[in-house]
Structure formats: C-alpha cells, structure tokens
Short mmCIF file of C-alpha atoms in Angstrom, two decimals:
data_model
loop_
_atom_site.label_atom_id
_atom_site.label_comp_id
_atom_site.label_asym_id
_atom_site.label_seq_id
_atom_site.Cartn_x
_atom_site.Cartn_y
_atom_site.Cartn_z
CA MET O 1 0.00 0.00 0.00
CA ASP O 2 1.27 3.49 -0.88
CA ILE O 3 0.52 6.42 1.39
CA HIS O 4 0.13 9.99 0.15
CA TYR O 5 0.33 13.11 2.27
CA THR O 6 0.46 16.84 1.77
CA TYR O 7 2.91 19.15 3.52
CA ASN O 8 3.02 22.90 2.81
CA HIS O 9 0.35 22.34 0.10
CA GLU O 10 2.60 19.93 -1.81
CA THR O 11 1.40 16.34 -2.21
CA ILE O 12 4.11 13.76 -1.52
CA GLN O 13 3.85 10.03 -2.12
CA ILE O 14 5.24 7.67 0.50
CA ILE O 15 6.15 4.40 -1.20
CA LEU O 16 5.87 1.46 1.14
CA TRP O 17 8.72 -0.98 0.59
CA PRO O 18 8.80 -4.38 2.34
CA THR O 19 10.73 -2.97 5.32
CA PHE O 20 10.37 0.81 5.32
CA VAL O 21 8.99 3.93 3.73
CA LEU O 22 11.23 6.79 2.67
CA VAL O 23 10.22 10.45 2.66
CA SER O 24 12.42 13.52 2.19
CA VAL O 25 11.10 16.88 3.36
CA LEU O 26 12.64 19.89 5.15
CA PRO O 27 15.85 20.07 7.24
CA TYR O 28 15.58 18.84 10.83
CA LEU O 29 15.12 21.59 13.43
CA GLU O 30 15.75 20.17 16.91
CA GLY O 31 14.67 23.30 18.78
CA ASN O 32 11.08 22.86 17.63
CA ASP O 33 11.01 19.14 18.30
CA ARG O 34 8.67 19.02 21.27
CA GLY O 35 4.92 19.27 21.54
CA LEU O 36 1.68 17.36 20.94
CA ILE O 37 1.00 14.86 18.17
CA ILE O 38 -2.70 14.69 17.29
CA THR O 39 -4.55 12.66 14.66
CA LEU O 40 -7.74 13.98 13.07
CA THR O 41 -10.15 13.24 10.25
CA PRO O 42 -12.79 15.22 8.32
CA SER O 43 -16.16 15.21 10.08
CA TYR O 44 -17.94 14.49 6.79
CA SER O 45 -15.79 11.49 5.84
CA TYR O 46 -13.34 9.00 7.30
CA ASP O 47 -11.61 8.50 3.96
CA ASN O 48 -8.50 10.49 4.77
CA ILE O 49 -6.82 11.79 7.88
CA TYR O 50 -4.46 14.43 9.12
CA ILE O 51 -1.70 14.55 11.66
CA GLU O 52 -1.36 17.84 13.50
CA THR O 53 1.37 18.97 15.87
CA VAL O 54 1.33 21.81 18.39
CA SER O 55 4.31 23.08 20.36
CA ILE O 56 3.98 23.36 24.14
CA THR O 57 5.70 25.61 26.68
CA THR O 58 7.88 24.44 29.56
CA ASP O 59 4.86 24.07 31.86
CA GLY O 60 2.84 22.25 29.19
CA ALA O 61 0.66 25.12 27.93
CA PRO O 62 -0.16 24.92 24.20
CA ASP O 63 1.31 27.40 21.73
CA PHE O 64 -1.65 27.97 19.42
CA ASP O 65 0.49 29.79 16.85
CA SER O 66 2.70 26.77 16.20
CA ARG O 67 0.23 24.41 14.51
CA ARG O 68 1.51 22.23 11.67
CA THR O 69 -0.51 19.75 9.63
CA LEU O 70 0.33 16.69 7.56
CA ASN O 71 -2.47 15.57 5.22
CA PHE O 72 -2.73 11.94 4.10
CA SER O 73 -4.78 11.67 0.91
CA THR O 74 -4.73 7.87 1.02
CA LYS O 75 -7.58 6.25 2.95
CA VAL O 76 -6.04 5.86 6.40
CA LEU O 77 -7.47 6.32 9.88
CA PHE O 78 -4.99 6.64 12.75
CA LEU O 79 -6.95 6.10 15.96
CA SER O 80 -4.09 5.81 18.44
CA VAL O 81 -0.71 7.56 18.49
CA GLU O 82 2.37 7.28 20.71
CA GLY O 83 6.00 8.40 20.52
CA ASP O 84 9.52 7.54 21.65
CA TYR O 85 11.36 10.84 21.97
CA ALA O 86 14.84 9.40 22.51
CA LEU O 87 14.58 7.42 19.26
CA ARG O 88 12.71 10.25 17.44
CA GLN O 89 9.95 7.85 16.48
CA SER O 90 6.16 8.02 16.44
CA TYR O 91 3.80 5.03 16.29
CA MET O 92 0.26 4.96 14.95
CA TYR O 93 -2.46 2.32 14.78
CA GLU O 94 -4.20 2.41 11.39
CA TYR O 95 -7.77 1.13 11.55
CA TYR O 96 -8.48 0.01 7.97
CA SER O 97 -5.33 -2.03 7.44
CA GLY O 98 -4.97 -3.30 11.01
CA ILE O 99 -1.35 -2.14 10.98
CA ILE O 100 0.80 -0.39 13.58
CA TYR O 101 3.15 1.98 11.74
CA ARG O 102 6.41 3.56 12.84
CA ASP O 103 7.62 6.96 11.57
CA SER O 104 11.36 7.10 12.26
CA ASN O 105 13.22 10.41 12.53
CA PHE O 106 9.94 12.06 13.49
CA SER O 107 9.92 15.74 14.38
CA ILE O 108 7.16 18.06 15.51
CA ASP O 109 7.76 20.41 12.58
CA PHE O 110 7.50 17.51 10.07
CA SER O 111 11.06 17.95 8.88
CA GLY O 112 12.94 14.87 7.79
CA PRO O 113 14.06 12.70 6.21
CA ASN O 114 11.44 10.31 7.53
CA TYR O 115 11.37 6.52 7.33
CA TRP O 116 8.03 4.77 7.61
CA SER O 117 7.88 1.08 8.45
CA ILE O 118 5.43 -1.56 9.62
CA VAL O 119 5.78 -2.60 13.25
CA HIS O 120 2.95 -5.14 13.33
CA GLU O 121 0.28 -6.43 10.95
CA GLY O 122 -2.88 -8.28 11.89
CA VAL O 123 -4.39 -6.03 14.53
CA SER O 124 -8.19 -6.25 14.62
CA MET O 125 -10.72 -3.54 13.81
CA GLY O 126 -11.81 -3.44 17.44
CA SER O 127 -10.71 -0.88 20.00
CA VAL O 128 -6.90 -0.65 19.95
CA LYS O 129 -4.74 1.59 22.13
CA LEU O 130 -0.95 1.88 22.06
CA ALA O 131 1.54 2.51 24.87
CA VAL O 132 5.31 2.82 24.46
CA ASP O 133 8.01 1.87 26.95
CA TRP O 134 10.65 4.43 25.95
CA ILE O 135 13.29 3.05 28.34
CA ASN O 136 13.36 -0.52 27.01
CA HIS O 137 11.88 0.36 23.60
CA ASN O 138 8.90 -1.96 23.65
CA ILE O 139 5.40 -1.23 22.39
CA TYR O 140 2.22 -2.54 24.03
CA TRP O 141 -1.31 -2.55 22.66
CA THR O 142 -4.80 -3.67 23.61
CA ASP O 143 -7.14 -5.41 21.19
CA SER O 144 -10.77 -5.56 22.28
CA GLN O 145 -11.81 -7.93 19.48
CA PHE O 146 -9.05 -10.48 20.02
CA LYS O 147 -9.35 -9.88 23.79
CA TRP O 148 -5.66 -9.62 24.56
CA ILE O 149 -2.78 -7.31 25.42
CA VAL O 150 0.42 -7.67 23.39
CA VAL O 151 4.03 -6.54 23.84
CA GLN O 152 6.53 -6.28 20.99
CA SER O 153 10.18 -5.33 20.95
CA LEU O 154 10.96 -2.20 18.96
CA ALA O 155 14.68 -2.93 19.16
CA SER O 156 14.35 -5.90 16.80
CA ILE O 157 13.55 -5.76 13.08
CA ASP O 158 11.96 -9.20 13.46
CA LYS O 159 8.20 -8.57 13.39
CA SER O 160 7.58 -11.92 15.08
CA MET O 161 9.29 -10.66 18.24
CA TYR O 162 6.02 -10.14 20.11
CA ARG O 163 4.10 -11.94 22.82
CA ILE O 164 0.44 -12.05 23.76
CA LEU O 165 1.09 -10.96 27.31
CA ILE O 166 -2.38 -11.10 28.86
CA HIS O 167 -5.41 -12.93 27.46
CA GLU O 168 -7.08 -14.77 30.32
CA ASN O 169 -10.11 -13.22 32.03
CA LEU O 170 -10.32 -10.33 29.59
CA GLU O 171 -13.68 -9.31 28.10
CA GLY O 172 -12.84 -6.13 26.22
CA PRO O 173 -9.43 -4.55 26.87
CA HIS O 174 -9.58 -0.92 25.72
CA ALA O 175 -7.52 1.84 27.33
CA LEU O 176 -3.81 1.39 28.03
CA THR O 177 -0.95 3.28 29.64
CA LEU O 178 2.29 2.40 31.39
CA ASP O 179 5.06 3.70 33.63
CA PRO O 180 8.39 2.07 32.68
CA MET O 181 10.18 3.77 35.58
CA GLU O 182 7.91 1.92 38.01
CA GLY O 183 7.56 -1.14 35.78
CA LEU O 184 3.75 -0.86 35.74
CA LEU O 185 1.13 -1.52 33.05
CA PHE O 186 -2.44 -0.18 33.40
CA TRP O 187 -5.46 -1.06 31.26
CA SER O 188 -9.24 -0.99 31.26
CA ASP O 189 -11.40 -4.05 30.63
CA ILE O 190 -14.93 -3.18 29.50
CA GLY O 191 -17.56 -5.89 29.88
CA SER O 192 -19.98 -7.37 32.36
CA PHE O 193 -17.54 -6.47 35.17
CA THR O 194 -15.80 -3.35 33.90
CA LYS O 195 -12.58 -2.56 35.73
CA ILE O 196 -9.17 -0.93 35.52
CA GLU O 197 -6.30 -3.31 36.21
CA VAL O 198 -2.56 -3.08 36.81
CA SER O 199 0.33 -5.51 36.42
CA SER O 200 4.07 -5.51 35.93
CA LEU O 201 5.34 -4.90 32.39
CA SER O 202 5.76 -8.65 32.05
CA GLY O 203 2.07 -9.18 32.86
CA LYS O 204 2.78 -10.60 36.32
CA ASN O 205 1.34 -9.49 39.66
CA ARG O 206 -1.95 -8.61 38.01
CA LYS O 207 -4.61 -7.04 40.20
CA SER O 208 -7.75 -4.95 39.97
CA LEU O 209 -7.20 -1.26 40.66
CA ILE O 210 -10.82 -0.07 40.30
CA SER O 211 -13.90 -2.25 39.94
CA SER O 212 -16.79 0.02 40.93
CA ASN O 213 -18.51 3.06 39.42
CA LEU O 214 -17.08 2.44 35.96
CA ILE O 215 -19.02 2.19 32.71
CA MET O 216 -16.75 2.75 29.70
CA PRO O 217 -13.16 3.83 30.51
CA ILE O 218 -11.84 4.29 26.96
CA SER O 219 -8.56 6.14 27.49
CA LEU O 220 -5.86 6.16 30.17
CA ALA O 221 -2.83 8.36 30.83
CA ALA O 222 -0.14 8.07 33.51
CA ASP O 223 1.14 11.08 35.43
CA TYR O 224 4.60 9.83 36.42
CA GLY O 225 5.49 12.69 38.77
CA ALA O 226 2.26 12.49 40.77
CA ARG O 227 2.02 8.68 40.47
CA ARG O 228 -1.60 8.94 39.34
CA ILE O 229 -3.51 7.68 36.33
CA TYR O 230 -6.18 9.71 34.55
CA TRP O 231 -8.98 8.23 32.47
CA ILE O 232 -11.96 9.10 30.31
CA ASP O 233 -15.19 7.29 31.18
CA SER O 234 -17.43 7.92 28.17
CA GLY O 235 -20.35 6.24 29.95
CA ARG O 236 -20.15 8.43 33.06
CA TYR O 237 -19.11 11.52 31.02
CA THR O 238 -16.15 12.07 33.33
CA LEU O 239 -12.44 12.70 33.51
CA GLU O 240 -11.18 10.97 36.64
CA SER O 241 -7.94 10.08 38.39
CA ILE O 242 -6.58 7.78 41.07
CA THR O 243 -3.20 6.93 42.59
CA TYR O 244 -1.12 3.98 41.41
CA GLU O 245 -2.24 2.20 44.58
CA GLY O 246 -5.94 2.71 43.81
CA LYS O 247 -6.51 5.44 46.38
CA GLU O 248 -7.77 9.04 46.39
CA ARG O 249 -10.13 8.68 43.45
CA LYS O 250 -11.24 12.06 42.11
CA ILE O 251 -13.66 13.24 39.44
CA PHE O 252 -11.56 15.81 37.64
CA PHE O 253 -14.22 17.04 35.20
CA LYS O 254 -17.78 16.04 34.33
CA THR O 255 -19.85 16.83 31.24
CA SER O 256 -23.51 16.24 30.42
CA TYR O 257 -22.81 14.16 27.29
CA ASN O 258 -20.41 11.62 25.83
CA SER O 259 -17.75 13.62 23.99
CA PHE O 260 -14.18 12.82 25.09
CA PHE O 261 -12.12 10.30 23.10
CA ASP O 262 -8.43 10.37 24.08
CA LEU O 263 -6.19 12.12 26.58
CA ALA O 264 -2.57 12.79 27.48
CA VAL O 265 -0.97 14.44 30.52
CA TYR O 266 2.18 16.51 30.93
CA LYS O 267 3.33 18.90 33.66
CA ASP O 268 0.34 21.10 34.62
CA TYR O 269 -1.99 20.11 31.79
CA LEU O 270 -4.36 17.46 30.51
CA TYR O 271 -4.95 17.34 26.75
CA VAL O 272 -8.30 15.83 25.75
CA THR O 273 -9.76 15.25 22.28
CA ASN O 274 -13.45 16.17 22.16
CA LEU O 275 -15.58 14.48 19.49
CA GLU O 276 -18.75 16.46 20.13
CA TYR O 277 -17.20 19.89 19.71
CA GLN O 278 -14.51 18.67 17.29
CA GLU O 279 -11.64 20.19 19.26
CA VAL O 280 -8.80 19.52 21.66
CA ASP O 281 -9.56 20.78 25.16
CA PHE O 282 -6.88 21.81 27.65
CA PHE O 283 -7.33 21.46 31.40
CA ASN O 284 -5.15 22.82 34.18
CA LYS O 285 -4.30 19.72 36.16
CA MET O 286 -3.76 21.68 39.36
CA ASN O 287 -7.20 23.31 39.66
CA GLY O 288 -9.36 21.40 37.16
CA GLU O 289 -10.15 24.49 35.11
CA LYS O 290 -10.64 24.23 31.36
CA LEU O 291 -8.76 26.76 29.27
CA GLU O 292 -11.06 29.15 27.44
CA LYS O 293 -9.26 28.53 24.17
CA SER O 294 -9.37 25.11 22.49
CA LEU O 295 -7.65 23.73 19.43
CA ILE O 296 -10.19 23.76 16.59
CA ARG O 297 -9.93 23.04 12.88
CA GLU O 298 -13.26 23.60 11.15
CA GLY O 299 -14.80 20.44 9.74
CA GLU O 300 -12.29 18.12 11.42
CA ILE O 301 -12.63 15.61 14.28
CA TYR O 302 -9.67 15.19 16.64
CA LEU O 303 -8.90 11.60 17.64
CA GLY O 304 -5.63 10.40 19.19
CA VAL O 305 -3.25 12.63 21.17
CA THR O 306 0.17 12.14 22.77
CA VAL O 307 3.01 14.25 24.17
CA PHE O 308 6.34 14.25 22.30
CA HIS O 309 8.76 15.87 24.72
CA PRO O 310 12.04 14.80 26.41
CA GLU O 311 10.79 15.70 29.88
CA ALA O 312 7.68 13.59 29.35
CA GLN O 313 9.92 10.54 28.83
CA PRO O 314 12.89 10.79 31.23
CA THR O 315 15.92 8.71 30.24
CA SER O 316 18.04 9.53 33.30
CA VAL O 317 16.74 6.45 35.11
CA THR O 318 18.55 3.13 35.36
CA ALA O 319 18.07 1.10 32.18
CA TYR O 320 18.18 -2.37 33.69
CA CYS O 321 17.69 -4.07 30.34
CA VAL O 322 20.77 -2.66 28.60
CA ASN O 323 23.17 -5.41 29.66
CA TYR O 324 20.69 -7.93 31.02
CA GLY O 325 21.03 -10.35 28.12
CA CYS O 326 17.46 -11.33 27.23
CA GLU O 327 17.29 -13.38 24.04
CA HIS O 328 13.89 -12.05 22.97
CA ILE O 329 12.21 -9.21 24.92
CA CYS O 330 13.41 -7.42 28.05
CA VAL O 331 11.03 -5.53 30.34
CA THR O 332 11.56 -3.51 33.50
CA GLU O 333 10.41 -4.87 36.81
CA LYS O 334 10.53 -2.67 39.91
CA GLY O 335 14.21 -2.42 40.75
CA GLY O 336 15.35 -4.77 37.99
CA ALA O 337 14.60 -6.49 34.71
CA SER O 338 13.08 -9.72 33.44
CA CYS O 339 12.94 -11.53 30.13
CA VAL O 340 9.87 -12.39 28.07
CA CYS O 341 9.88 -14.87 25.20
CA ARG O 342 8.09 -14.24 21.94
CA ASP O 343 4.87 -16.15 21.27
CA GLY O 344 5.37 -19.90 20.98
CA TYR O 345 8.51 -19.92 23.14
CA ILE O 346 9.15 -20.42 26.84
CA LEU O 347 11.92 -19.27 29.15
CA ASN O 348 14.72 -21.69 29.91
CA GLN O 349 16.02 -22.24 33.43
CA ASP O 350 18.53 -19.42 33.03
CA MET O 351 15.50 -17.08 32.74
CA LYS O 352 17.11 -15.31 29.78
CA THR O 353 17.14 -17.64 26.78
CA CYS O 354 14.08 -19.13 25.11
CA SER O 355 13.12 -22.49 23.63
CA ASP O 356 10.35 -23.55 21.25
CA ALA O 357 7.35 -24.41 23.44
CA VAL O 358 6.12 -27.18 21.12
CA GLN O 359 9.55 -28.80 20.98
CA CYS O 360 9.87 -28.63 24.75
CA ASP O 361 6.44 -30.19 25.17
CA LEU O 362 7.38 -33.06 22.84
CA LEU O 363 10.60 -33.68 24.74
CA SER O 364 8.81 -33.70 28.10
CA HIS O 365 6.25 -36.22 26.79
CA ARG O 366 9.01 -38.47 25.46
CA ALA O 367 10.83 -38.28 28.79
CA ALA O 368 7.61 -39.25 30.58
CA ASP O 369 7.17 -42.21 28.22
CA ILE O 370 10.70 -43.42 28.95
CA TYR O 371 10.25 -43.28 32.68
#
C-alpha cells in the first residue's frame, strides 16, 4: 500500500517498501522538536486523515500559533498515536489495514528525512490503544476484538518478536498506559464487570485497581510525577484520576454528554480530544479548570493525542535491560529487569534464553514415556 500526504500544500507520495517507507522533506530543526501529536479526520468522511502537531511551553501550555498539519490523501485512519522521543519515532495504529506503523526520525515540525515502516500487521478492527516503553523500547497494545494485550520489541527488526502478554479473564481490553520507571502496566477491561487493572510490564502481579462506578473507561494516561492515572469514562461523562495504589479517586471534570475520546498528561496540563465539539480541550491539572481557548480546525474531528517531549519521557533512570542479556524481549520490573519470550517460546532455566514451546512439550512427553 502506498501512502500519500500533503505538507506545505505539496502532495508527496510515500512508497511502502517491504521494510520501510522513505520520505524527504525539510531540514531537521531540533529546537522545535517538542509538543503534541494529534490525529484527526474530516467530520464528513473518514476517507483520509491528518496529523497535526502543536508546540507546548515548559509548563505544558499549548502554543496555538505553532500548529503544523500533515495531510494523508490515502484512505487511512490513525486512531491511536504514541511516541519515543529518545529514538525520534512516532507510532500509529491504522484502523483500515490493522497495521501499527512507525515513523522514524519524526519531528514536531515535520522535517525529515522520515522513514516509515510496519511494526505489526494483523491487529483487529476493534478498540486498539498503544503505549510505548521508551526506556526498554517496547510497544504494548490492547485489542478488544481479540481480547488480549500484546508486547513487541521495537529494538528488533523481526516482526515476530512479540508476545500475547495477557489474554485470560479479559472481556474487552480498551484503554492502556504504562510507567516504565515503576515497571507498571495499566489497562481498562470493559464488559460485564468493567474494571481498571494493573500488572508488571511482564504481565505478572496482576490485580484490579478499580472495579466500581465504571461504565466505559476508553482512554488512560499516567502522570509519572504524581504517580496517578487519569482516564476518560465515556459512559459516566467524566475525567477521573486515582493513585497507582488505587486510592484518592477524584472526578476531575464532568460533562452532560459523551464527547471525550483520548487524553494525554504533561506537567500542569491534561490534553483531551473532544468528538462532540470537534476540538482539543486543555485542562489545568492543578485546579481542574478548562482553558477558554481550544484547538479547533473547522470540519475536522480530533482523535488520538500524545506528548512528544524529552521531559515527558525521562531517560536519566537506570536502564536495567541494557546489559541484562534477554534473548527475545526485556522488560523492566521494579528495581530490575526480566525476560519475556516471543509467542510460541518459553523461558529456559537461566530465565534469559528461550526455547520452542512445542519442541519442549514433545521432549517432556518423550521423557515421561521413557520413565
């Protein structure tokens, strides 16, 4: 599939090769390389989509005069977006193709050169949310139709280097966020017993964080400094938050209708896409007040939003995985690291290398037959 986009009113074709996509645009300007990445689509049609970026100040306030737009004329619909600032990469889930894309050498001002590649194919057309571990360079996603949560290494070019991390006792996994510094993964499960759960980044130590007064928590965001998570409940029409330990639950903002779709948090601000008013709303996290000015583009619906900023993804923490020696995927546990094998493989006794699960099962059966 080829992708077309327009930058500065000039249409550019991105040719998708088997491993990457190559685009050449303007020179790279590092000083402008921090802000919000937002996906949007025309309100009258879902046949093409835009990516918009907005610079933010040191405290997180939006700079409304810094808007830049990339227009894809090919039929694509990016519903979830994340970034890895240290690697200068953005990641987007495309609904129609069921593909998670990576845009390497990404910059807020859409300078380049850019290299587009496929991270994963075969995602469903259900609800899918992405979350990126920028310390260990892994990507996680929920899939409500397949009813699982997956982790994949971004350090490997092998697209099979993924594992279905959690699949038992899941009805409809939707929202997703993580804190790689704490080694925590948070997600919502919407069904007959809707809840927000937490586990380690390896899927262990799973427990329910919230299991009452929830209807449809569709988006989650972690506030690392405050050790709180924020979420949108489109059934309760609320923005809410709670501590990592499941305490001090607060209703941050309440509307009279279902309108919010996605959110991100940074410093003093929450950034929320609003489907009803077709805008991005900005809330002061400290006092709960909504800024009078919103981000609006007439005739467009804002969808996914994420923060692309070095201070939003600190790298000055201990990277336990760097020299840990995992054969397949390395994840951070609290105070250390652990290895995860790709699907179809199991950890060996050294807890670092992996063996084919089917082969191991055959060998164990043969050993049982002998004895």
